[in-house]
Coordinates of C-alpha atoms in Angstrom, one line a residue:
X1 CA 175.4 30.4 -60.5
X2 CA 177.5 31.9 -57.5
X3 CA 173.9 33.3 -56.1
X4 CA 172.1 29.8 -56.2
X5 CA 175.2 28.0 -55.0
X6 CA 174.7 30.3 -52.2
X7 CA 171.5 29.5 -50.8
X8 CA 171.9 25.7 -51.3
X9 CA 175.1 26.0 -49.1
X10 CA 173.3 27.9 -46.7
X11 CA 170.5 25.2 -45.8
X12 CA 172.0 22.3 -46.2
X13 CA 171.4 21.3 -43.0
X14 CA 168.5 18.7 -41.5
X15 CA 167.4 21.8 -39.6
X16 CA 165.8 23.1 -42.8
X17 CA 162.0 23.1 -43.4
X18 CA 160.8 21.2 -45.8
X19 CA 159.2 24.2 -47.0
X20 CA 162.3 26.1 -47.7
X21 CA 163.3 22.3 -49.6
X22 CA 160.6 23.0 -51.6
X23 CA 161.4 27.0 -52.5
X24 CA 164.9 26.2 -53.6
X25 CA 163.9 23.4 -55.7
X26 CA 161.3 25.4 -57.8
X27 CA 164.2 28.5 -57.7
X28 CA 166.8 25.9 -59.2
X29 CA 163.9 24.5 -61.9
X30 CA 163.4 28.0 -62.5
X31 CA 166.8 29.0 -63.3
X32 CA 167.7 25.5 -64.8
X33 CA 170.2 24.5 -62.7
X34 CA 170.2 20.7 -62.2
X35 CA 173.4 19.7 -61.3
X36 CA 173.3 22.4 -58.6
X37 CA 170.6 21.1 -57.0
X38 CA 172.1 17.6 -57.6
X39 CA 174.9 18.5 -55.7
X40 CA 173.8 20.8 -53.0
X41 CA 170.1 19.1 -52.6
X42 CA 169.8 15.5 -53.6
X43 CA 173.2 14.4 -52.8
X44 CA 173.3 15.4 -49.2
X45 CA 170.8 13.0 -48.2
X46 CA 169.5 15.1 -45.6
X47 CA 166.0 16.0 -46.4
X48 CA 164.0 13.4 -48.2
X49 CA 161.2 14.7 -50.4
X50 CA 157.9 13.0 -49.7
X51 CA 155.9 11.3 -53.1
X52 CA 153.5 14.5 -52.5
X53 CA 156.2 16.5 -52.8
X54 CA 158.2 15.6 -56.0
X55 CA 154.9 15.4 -58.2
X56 CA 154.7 18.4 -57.2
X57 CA 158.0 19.7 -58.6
X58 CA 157.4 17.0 -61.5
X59 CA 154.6 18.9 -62.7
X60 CA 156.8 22.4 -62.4
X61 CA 159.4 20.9 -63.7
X62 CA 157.5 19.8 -67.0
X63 CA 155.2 23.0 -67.4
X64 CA 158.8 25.2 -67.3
X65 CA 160.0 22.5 -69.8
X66 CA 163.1 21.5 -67.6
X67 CA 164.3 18.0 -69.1
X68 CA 167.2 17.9 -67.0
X69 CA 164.8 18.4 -63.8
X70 CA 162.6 15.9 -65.1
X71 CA 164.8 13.3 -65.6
X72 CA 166.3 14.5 -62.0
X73 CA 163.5 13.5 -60.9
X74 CA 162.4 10.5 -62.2
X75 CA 166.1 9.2 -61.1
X76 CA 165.3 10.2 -57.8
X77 CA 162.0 8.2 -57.3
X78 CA 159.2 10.0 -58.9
X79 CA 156.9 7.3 -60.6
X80 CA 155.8 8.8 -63.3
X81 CA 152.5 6.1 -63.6
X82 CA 151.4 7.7 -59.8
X83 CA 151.9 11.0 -60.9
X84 CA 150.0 11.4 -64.0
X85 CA 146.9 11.7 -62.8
X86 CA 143.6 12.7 -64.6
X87 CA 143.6 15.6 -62.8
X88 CA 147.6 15.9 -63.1
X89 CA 147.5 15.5 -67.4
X90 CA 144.3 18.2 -67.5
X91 CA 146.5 20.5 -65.5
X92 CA 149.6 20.0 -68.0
X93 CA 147.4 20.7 -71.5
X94 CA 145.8 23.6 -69.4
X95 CA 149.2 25.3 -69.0
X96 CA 150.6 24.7 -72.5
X97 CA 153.3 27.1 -74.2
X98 CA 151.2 29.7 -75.4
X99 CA 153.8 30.2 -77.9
X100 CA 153.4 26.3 -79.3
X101 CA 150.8 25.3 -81.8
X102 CA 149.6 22.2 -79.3
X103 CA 148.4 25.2 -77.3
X104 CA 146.5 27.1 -80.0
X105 CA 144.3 24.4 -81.5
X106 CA 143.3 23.7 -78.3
X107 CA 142.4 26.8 -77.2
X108 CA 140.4 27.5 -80.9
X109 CA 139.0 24.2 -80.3
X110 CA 137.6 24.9 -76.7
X111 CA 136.7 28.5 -77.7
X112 CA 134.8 27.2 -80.5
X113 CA 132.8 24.5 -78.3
X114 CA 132.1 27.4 -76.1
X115 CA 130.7 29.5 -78.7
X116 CA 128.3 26.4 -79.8
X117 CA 127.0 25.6 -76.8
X118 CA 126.3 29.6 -76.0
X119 CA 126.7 28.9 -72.4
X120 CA 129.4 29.5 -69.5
X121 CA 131.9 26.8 -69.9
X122 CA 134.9 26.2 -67.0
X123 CA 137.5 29.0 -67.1
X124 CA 141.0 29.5 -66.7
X125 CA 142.9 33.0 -65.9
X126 CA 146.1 33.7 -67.8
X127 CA 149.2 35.3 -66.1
X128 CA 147.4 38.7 -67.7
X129 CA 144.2 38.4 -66.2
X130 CA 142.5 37.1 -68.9
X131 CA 139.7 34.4 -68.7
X132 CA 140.1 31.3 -71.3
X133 CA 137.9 28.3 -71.7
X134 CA 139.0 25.3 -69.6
X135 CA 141.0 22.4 -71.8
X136 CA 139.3 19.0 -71.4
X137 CA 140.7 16.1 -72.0
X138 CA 138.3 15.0 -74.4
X139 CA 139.5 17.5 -76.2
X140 CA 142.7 16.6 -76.9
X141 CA 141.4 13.3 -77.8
X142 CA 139.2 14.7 -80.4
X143 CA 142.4 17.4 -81.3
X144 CA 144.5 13.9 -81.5
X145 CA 141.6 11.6 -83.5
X146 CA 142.0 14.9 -86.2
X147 CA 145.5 14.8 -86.6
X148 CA 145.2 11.6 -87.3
X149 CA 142.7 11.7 -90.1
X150 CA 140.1 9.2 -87.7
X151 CA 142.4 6.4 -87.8
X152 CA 143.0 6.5 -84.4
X153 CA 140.5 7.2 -81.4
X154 CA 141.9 8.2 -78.0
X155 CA 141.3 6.5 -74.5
X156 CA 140.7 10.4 -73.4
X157 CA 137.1 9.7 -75.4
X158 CA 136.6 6.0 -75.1
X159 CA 137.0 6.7 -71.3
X160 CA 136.2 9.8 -70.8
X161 CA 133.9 9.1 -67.8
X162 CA 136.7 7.4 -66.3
X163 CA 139.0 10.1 -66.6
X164 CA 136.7 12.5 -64.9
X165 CA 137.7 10.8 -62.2
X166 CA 140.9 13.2 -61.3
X167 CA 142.5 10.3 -59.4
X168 CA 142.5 8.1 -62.4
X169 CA 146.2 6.8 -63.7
X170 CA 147.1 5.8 -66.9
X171 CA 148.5 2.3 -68.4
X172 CA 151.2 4.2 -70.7
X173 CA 152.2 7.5 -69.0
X174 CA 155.4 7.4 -70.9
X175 CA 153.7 7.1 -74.2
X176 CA 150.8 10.3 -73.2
X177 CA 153.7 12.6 -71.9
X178 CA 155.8 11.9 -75.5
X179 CA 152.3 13.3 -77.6
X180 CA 152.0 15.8 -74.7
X181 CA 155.6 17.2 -75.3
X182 CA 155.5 17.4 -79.1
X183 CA 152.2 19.2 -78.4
X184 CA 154.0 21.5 -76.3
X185 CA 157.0 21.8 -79.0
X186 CA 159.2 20.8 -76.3
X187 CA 161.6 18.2 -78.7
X188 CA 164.2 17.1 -75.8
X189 CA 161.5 16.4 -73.2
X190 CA 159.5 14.3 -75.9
X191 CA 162.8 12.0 -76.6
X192 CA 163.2 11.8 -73.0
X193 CA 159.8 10.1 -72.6
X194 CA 159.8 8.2 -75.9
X195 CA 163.1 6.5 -74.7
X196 CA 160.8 5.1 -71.7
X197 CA 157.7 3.9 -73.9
X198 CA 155.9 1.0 -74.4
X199 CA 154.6 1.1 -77.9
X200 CA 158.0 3.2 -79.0
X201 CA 157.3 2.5 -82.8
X202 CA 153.6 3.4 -82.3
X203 CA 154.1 6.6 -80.6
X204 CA 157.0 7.8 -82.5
X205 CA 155.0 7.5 -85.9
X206 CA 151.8 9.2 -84.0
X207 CA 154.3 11.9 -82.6
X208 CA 155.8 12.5 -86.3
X209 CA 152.4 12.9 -87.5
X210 CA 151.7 15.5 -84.5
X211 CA 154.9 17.3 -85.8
X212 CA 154.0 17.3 -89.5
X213 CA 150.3 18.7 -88.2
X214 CA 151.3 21.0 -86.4
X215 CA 154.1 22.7 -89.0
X216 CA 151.2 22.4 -91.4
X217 CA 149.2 24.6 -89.4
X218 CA 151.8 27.0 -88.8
X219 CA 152.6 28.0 -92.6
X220 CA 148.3 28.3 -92.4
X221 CA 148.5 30.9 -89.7
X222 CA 151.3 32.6 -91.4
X223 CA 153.2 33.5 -88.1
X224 CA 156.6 33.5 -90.1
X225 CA 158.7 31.8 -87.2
X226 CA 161.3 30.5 -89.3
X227 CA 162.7 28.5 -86.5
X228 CA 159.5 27.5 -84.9
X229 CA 158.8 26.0 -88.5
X230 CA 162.9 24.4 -88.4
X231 CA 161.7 22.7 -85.3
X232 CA 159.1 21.5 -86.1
X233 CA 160.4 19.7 -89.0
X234 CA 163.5 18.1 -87.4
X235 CA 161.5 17.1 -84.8
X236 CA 159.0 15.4 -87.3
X237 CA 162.1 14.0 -89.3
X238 CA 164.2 12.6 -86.3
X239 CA 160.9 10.7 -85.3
X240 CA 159.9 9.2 -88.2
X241 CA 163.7 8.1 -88.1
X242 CA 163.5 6.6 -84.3
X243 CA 160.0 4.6 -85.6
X244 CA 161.6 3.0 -88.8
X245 CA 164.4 2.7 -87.6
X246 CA 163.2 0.2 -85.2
X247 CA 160.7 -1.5 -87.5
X248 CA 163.9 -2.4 -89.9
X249 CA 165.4 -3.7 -86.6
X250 CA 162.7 -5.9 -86.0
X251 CA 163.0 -6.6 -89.5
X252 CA 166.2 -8.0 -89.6
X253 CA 165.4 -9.8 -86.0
X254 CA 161.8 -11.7 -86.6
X255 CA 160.7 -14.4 -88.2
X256 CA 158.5 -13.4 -91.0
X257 CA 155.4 -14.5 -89.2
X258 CA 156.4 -12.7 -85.9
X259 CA 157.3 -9.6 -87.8
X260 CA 153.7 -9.5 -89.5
X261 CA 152.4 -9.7 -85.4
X262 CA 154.5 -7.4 -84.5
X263 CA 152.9 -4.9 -87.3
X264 CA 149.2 -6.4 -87.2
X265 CA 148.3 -6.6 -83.4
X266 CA 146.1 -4.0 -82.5
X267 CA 147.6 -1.7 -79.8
X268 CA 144.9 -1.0 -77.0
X269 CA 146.4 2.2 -75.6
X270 CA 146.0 3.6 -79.4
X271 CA 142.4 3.0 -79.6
X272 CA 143.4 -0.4 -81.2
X273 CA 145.9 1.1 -83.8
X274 CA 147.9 -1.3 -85.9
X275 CA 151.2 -0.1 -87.4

């Protein structure tokens, strides 16, 4: 802490480059230390980061799975609807914990398409120099369409020519980053977004379901991560808890009629899901 501290004293100045702005922000995300740069970065109101600049440490911030940064961010002025690009989501399921089981069953899944189509597909190169097949985002649609047994059909598939378009946004960024975090087994991060959603009841039961998949899987692949596994299922629990919770809410608050709506309207950013 004394080291950081440090070097944020030592440039906060207006004379710094933005540059160096930029270094000690990704050095703080690194080491987790929010409410250093809080103090020694966003509070002097000396440098202000351009838009550029904090998606830039937004999408950092979220592959080192850094809630505090995030919401750092966010309370600082990073729209999260401008920043999650096509380009910018196909960059986050590319750099997935390799550790999470989000990240395996997308690599089997891209590795097996690969294998199919016997040709050279886009590649990626791990920190170890290895070459892996390229995520699309298609693919997590059809990873997401499985988890939920077909009821549910992604806009990564109904629009996947849109999407190609790297400059495309999304309608409910809040909702895609919540399935995006429980993909990446990163539970805080997932609440975080959630808290921020559109269709909270509808994602928090898709999330659960992404939980209870996923800690499925891991008892098939044997990897005997006991608290991977305790994860896992808290995080599926406390969902499920969040998404009922606020259907007996509604409950309670509705009119009959307007609680059967509320339950029967069919949710366009779900591929027209209904509770």
């Amino acid at each position: 802490d004394a080291e950081i501290k440090r070097l944020m004293k030592s440039s906060a100045n207006a004379n710094v480059l933005a540059a160096t702005k930029m270094r000690q922000m990704r050095l703080a995300i690194t080491w987790g230390h929010s409410k250093i740069a809080r103090e020694f970065i966003f509070s002097q109101k000396l440098y202000k980061f351009s838009s550029d600049e904090l998606e830039q440490l937004m999408l950092f911030a979220i592959t080192k799975q850094r809630t505090a940064f995030v919401k750092l961010l966010m309370d600082y002025g990073c729209d999260l609807k401008q920043f999650l690009t096509a380009k910018n989501m196909k960059i986050l399921f590319n750099s997935l914990d390799p550790k999470s089981g989000g990240y395996r069953l997308l690599m089997e899944r891209a590795e097996r398409k690969q294998n199919k189509l016997k040709v050279d597909t886009q590649t990626l190169e791990d920190g170890c120099g290895n070459r892996l097949p390229e995520v699309q985002l298609h693919d997590v649609g059809s990873l997401l369409g499985r988890i939920m047994q077909g009821s549910y059909t992604s806009i990564f598939n109904t629009h996947k020519k849109k999407f190609e378009n790297g400059s495309a946004t999304f309608d409910n960024p809040f909702d895609l980053m919540t399935v995006y975090c429980a993909l990446d087994n990163c539970q805080d991060m997932a609440l975080l977004f959630w808290k921020k959603s559109r269709t909270p009841m509808a994602t928090g039961i898709i999330v659960h379901r992404i939980y209870n998949y996923l800690d499925m899987m891991e008892s098939k692949w044997a990897r005997m991560d006991e608290e991977m596994t305790e994860q896992l299922e808290k995080a599926a629990s406390d969902f499920e808890s969040l998404s009922y919770g606020l259907m007996t809410m509604c409950y309670h608050n509705y009119e009959k009629k307007e609680w059967v709506n509320i339950l029967e309207v069919k949710m366009i950013d779900w591929g027209n899901l209904s509770l």
